[in-house]
GROMACS .gro file of C-alpha atoms in nm:
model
  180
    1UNK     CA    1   7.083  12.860  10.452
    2UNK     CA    2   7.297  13.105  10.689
    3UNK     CA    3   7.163  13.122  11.029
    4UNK     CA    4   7.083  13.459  11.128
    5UNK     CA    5   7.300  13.623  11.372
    6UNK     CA    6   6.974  13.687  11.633
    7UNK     CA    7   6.894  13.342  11.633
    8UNK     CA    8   6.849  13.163  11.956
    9UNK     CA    9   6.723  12.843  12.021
   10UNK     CA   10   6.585  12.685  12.360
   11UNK     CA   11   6.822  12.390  12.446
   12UNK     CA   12   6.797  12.067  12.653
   13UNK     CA   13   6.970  11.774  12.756
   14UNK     CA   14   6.905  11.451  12.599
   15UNK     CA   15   7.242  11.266  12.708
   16UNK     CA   16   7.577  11.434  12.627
   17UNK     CA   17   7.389  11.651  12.381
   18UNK     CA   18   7.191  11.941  12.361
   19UNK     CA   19   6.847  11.945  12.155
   20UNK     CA   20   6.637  12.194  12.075
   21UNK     CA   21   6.350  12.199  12.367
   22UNK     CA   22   6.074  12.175  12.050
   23UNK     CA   23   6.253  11.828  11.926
   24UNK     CA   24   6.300  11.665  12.251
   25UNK     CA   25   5.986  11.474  12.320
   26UNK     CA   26   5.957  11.345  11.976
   27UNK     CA   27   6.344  11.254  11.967
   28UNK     CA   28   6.273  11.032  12.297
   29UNK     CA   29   5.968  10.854  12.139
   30UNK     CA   30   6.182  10.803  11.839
   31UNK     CA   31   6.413  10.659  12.023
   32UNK     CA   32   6.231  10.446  12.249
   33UNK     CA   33   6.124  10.246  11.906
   34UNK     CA   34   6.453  10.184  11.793
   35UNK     CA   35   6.600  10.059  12.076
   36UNK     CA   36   6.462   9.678  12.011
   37UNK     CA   37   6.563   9.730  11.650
   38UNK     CA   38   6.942   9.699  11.689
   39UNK     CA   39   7.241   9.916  11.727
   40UNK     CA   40   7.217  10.278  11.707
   41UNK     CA   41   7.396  10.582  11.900
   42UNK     CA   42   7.385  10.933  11.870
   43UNK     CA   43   7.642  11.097  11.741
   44UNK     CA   44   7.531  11.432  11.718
   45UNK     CA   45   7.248  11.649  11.748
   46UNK     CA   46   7.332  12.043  11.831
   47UNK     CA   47   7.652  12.180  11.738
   48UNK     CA   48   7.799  12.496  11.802
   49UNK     CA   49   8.015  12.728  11.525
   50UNK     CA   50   8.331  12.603  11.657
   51UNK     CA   51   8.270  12.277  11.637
   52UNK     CA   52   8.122  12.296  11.297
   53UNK     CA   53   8.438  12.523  11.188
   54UNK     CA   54   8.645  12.211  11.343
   55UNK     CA   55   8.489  11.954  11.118
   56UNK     CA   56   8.496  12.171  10.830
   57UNK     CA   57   8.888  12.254  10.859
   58UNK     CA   58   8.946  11.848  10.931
   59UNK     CA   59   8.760  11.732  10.621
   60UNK     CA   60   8.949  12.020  10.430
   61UNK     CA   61   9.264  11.916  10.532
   62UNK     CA   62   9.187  11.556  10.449
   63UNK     CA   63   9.113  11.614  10.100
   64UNK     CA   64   9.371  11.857  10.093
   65UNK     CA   65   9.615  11.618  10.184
   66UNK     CA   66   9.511  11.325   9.937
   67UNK     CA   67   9.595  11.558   9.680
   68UNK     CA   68   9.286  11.733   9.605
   69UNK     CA   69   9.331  12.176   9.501
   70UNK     CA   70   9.186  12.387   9.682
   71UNK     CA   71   8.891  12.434   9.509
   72UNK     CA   72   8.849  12.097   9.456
   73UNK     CA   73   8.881  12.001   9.847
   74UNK     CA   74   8.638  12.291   9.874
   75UNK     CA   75   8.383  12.116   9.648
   76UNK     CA   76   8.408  11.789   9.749
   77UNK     CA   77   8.373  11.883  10.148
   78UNK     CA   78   8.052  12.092  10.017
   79UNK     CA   79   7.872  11.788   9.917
   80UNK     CA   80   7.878  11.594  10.316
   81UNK     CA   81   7.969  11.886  10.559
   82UNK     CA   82   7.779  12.280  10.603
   83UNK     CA   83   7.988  12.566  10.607
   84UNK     CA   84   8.009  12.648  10.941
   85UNK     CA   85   7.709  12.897  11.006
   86UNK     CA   86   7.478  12.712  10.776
   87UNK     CA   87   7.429  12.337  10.939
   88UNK     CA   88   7.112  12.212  11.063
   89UNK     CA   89   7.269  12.133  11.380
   90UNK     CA   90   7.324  12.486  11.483
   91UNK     CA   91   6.951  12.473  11.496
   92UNK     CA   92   6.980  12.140  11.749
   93UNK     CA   93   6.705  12.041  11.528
   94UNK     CA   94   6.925  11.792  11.335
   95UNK     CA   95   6.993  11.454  11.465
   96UNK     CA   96   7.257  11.222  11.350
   97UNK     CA   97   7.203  10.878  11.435
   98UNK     CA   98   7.530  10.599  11.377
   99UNK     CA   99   7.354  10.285  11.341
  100UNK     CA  100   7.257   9.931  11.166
  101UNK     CA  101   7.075   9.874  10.868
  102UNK     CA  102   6.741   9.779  10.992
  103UNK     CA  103   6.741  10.037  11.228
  104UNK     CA  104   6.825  10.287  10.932
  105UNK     CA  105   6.614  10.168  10.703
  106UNK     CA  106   6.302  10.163  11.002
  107UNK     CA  107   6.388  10.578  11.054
  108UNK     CA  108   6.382  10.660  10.681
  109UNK     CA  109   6.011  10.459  10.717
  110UNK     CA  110   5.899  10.587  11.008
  111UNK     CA  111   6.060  10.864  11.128
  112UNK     CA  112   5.786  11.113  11.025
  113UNK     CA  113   5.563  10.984  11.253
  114UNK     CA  114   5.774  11.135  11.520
  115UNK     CA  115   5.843  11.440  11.350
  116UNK     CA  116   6.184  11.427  11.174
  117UNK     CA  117   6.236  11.343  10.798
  118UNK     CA  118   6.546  11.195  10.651
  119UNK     CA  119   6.666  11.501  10.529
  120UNK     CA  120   6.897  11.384  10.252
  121UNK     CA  121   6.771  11.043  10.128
  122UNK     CA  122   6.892  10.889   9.799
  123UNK     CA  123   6.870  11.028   9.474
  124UNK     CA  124   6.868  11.335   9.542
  125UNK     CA  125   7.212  11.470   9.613
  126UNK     CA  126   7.140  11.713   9.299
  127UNK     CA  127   6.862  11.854   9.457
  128UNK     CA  128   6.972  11.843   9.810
  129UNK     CA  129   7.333  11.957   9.713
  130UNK     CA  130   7.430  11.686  10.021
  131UNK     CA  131   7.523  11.339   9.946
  132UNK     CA  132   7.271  11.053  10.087
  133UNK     CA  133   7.298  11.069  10.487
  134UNK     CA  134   7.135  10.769  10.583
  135UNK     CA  135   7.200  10.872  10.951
  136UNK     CA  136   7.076  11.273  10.920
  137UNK     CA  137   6.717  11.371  11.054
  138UNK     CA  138   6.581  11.672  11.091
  139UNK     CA  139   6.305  11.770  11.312
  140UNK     CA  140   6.050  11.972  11.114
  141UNK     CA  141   5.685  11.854  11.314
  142UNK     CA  142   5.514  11.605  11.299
  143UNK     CA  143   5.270  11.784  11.022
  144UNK     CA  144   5.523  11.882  10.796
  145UNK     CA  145   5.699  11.546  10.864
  146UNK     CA  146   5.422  11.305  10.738
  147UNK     CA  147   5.343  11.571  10.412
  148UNK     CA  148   5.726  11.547  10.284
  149UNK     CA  149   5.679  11.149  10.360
  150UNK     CA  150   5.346  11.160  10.189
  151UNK     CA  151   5.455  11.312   9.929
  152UNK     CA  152   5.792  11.197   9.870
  153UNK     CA  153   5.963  11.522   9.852
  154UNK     CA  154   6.285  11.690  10.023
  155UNK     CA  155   6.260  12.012  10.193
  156UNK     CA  156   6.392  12.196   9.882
  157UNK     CA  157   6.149  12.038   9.648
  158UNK     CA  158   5.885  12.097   9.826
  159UNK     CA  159   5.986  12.465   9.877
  160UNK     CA  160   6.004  12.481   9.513
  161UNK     CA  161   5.654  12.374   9.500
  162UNK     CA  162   5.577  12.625   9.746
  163UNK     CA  163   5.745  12.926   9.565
  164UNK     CA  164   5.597  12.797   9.247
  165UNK     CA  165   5.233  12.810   9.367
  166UNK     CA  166   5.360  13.123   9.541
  167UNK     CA  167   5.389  13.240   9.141
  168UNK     CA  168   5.753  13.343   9.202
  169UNK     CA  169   5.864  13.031   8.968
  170UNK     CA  170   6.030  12.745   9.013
  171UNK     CA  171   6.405  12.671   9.100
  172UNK     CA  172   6.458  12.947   9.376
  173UNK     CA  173   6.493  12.718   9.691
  174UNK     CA  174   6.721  12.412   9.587
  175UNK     CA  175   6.950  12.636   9.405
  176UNK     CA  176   7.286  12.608   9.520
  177UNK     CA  177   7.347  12.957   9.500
  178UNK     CA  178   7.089  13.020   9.727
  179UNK     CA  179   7.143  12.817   9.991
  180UNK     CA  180   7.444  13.008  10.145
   0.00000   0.00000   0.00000
């Protein structure tokens, strides 16, 4: 989804990065679990547009340069990186975490307790339009947190459920073609 152009979020420090103010406490606790689990490191939490324009143009030129079309590199950039404007990190609500196994596989466990969801788990690139992330987490609260986990849904499917009880039918918010 495009962020709007009034939006402003309240930033902090955790390390080298900014977070949104709203995640920070959570993100710590989070943290403070992991760290007997193994290795982990943050690679990124808030981003600005330039940097997210960088990492677009980088991964384009990658796949441009192994021989994919335009359209093609287009496509296939689609499925791992937002176009610039529309990534959770602009929000600093988004945390990626680089990490081991067992410290992955604790966080897609556990980390609704704290507030963030694995926001695009396996099996369900076709709904999330995003390629499994093992290392993506959003903050959404810790209520909304433990009902995706309880439930076993993705942000878009369970905005789908919303919209259907809504009685706007089904399919709005995890189409594609909505998204940007």
């Amino acid at each position: 989804n495009s962020l709007h152009e009034d939006y402003e979020v309240e930033l902090v420090k955790y390390g080298s990065h900014d977070i949104a103010a709203d995640a920070y406490d959570s993100l710590v606790a989070m943290i403070n679990q992991i760290k007997s689990l193994g290795y982990y490191k943050v690679t990124s939490i808030h981003r600005s547009m330039g940097t997210q324009q960088y990492i677009w143009n980088n991964r384009m030129s990658g796949y441009l340069a192994s021989g994919y079309s335009k359209e093609g590199a287009y496509t296939a950039v689609l499925q791992s990186v937002a176009i610039p404007g529309t990534s959770e990190h602009h929000l600093g609500l988004a945390v990626d975490l680089s990490a081991g196994t067992t410290v992955h596989n604790w966080l897609a466990q556990n980390s609704w307790r704290y507030g963030f969801i694995l926001r695009y788990p396996p099996g369900k690139t076709a709904i999330t339009g995003i390629v499994h992330e093992p290392w993506h987490f959003r903050y959404v609260g810790h209520e909304l947190a433990k009902e995706l986990y309880d439930l076993g849904l993705t942000m878009e499917e369970y905005m789908d459920m919303l919209t259907e009880q809504a009685g706007y039918g089904a399919g709005t918010a995890s189409d594609p073609k909505n998204s940007n």
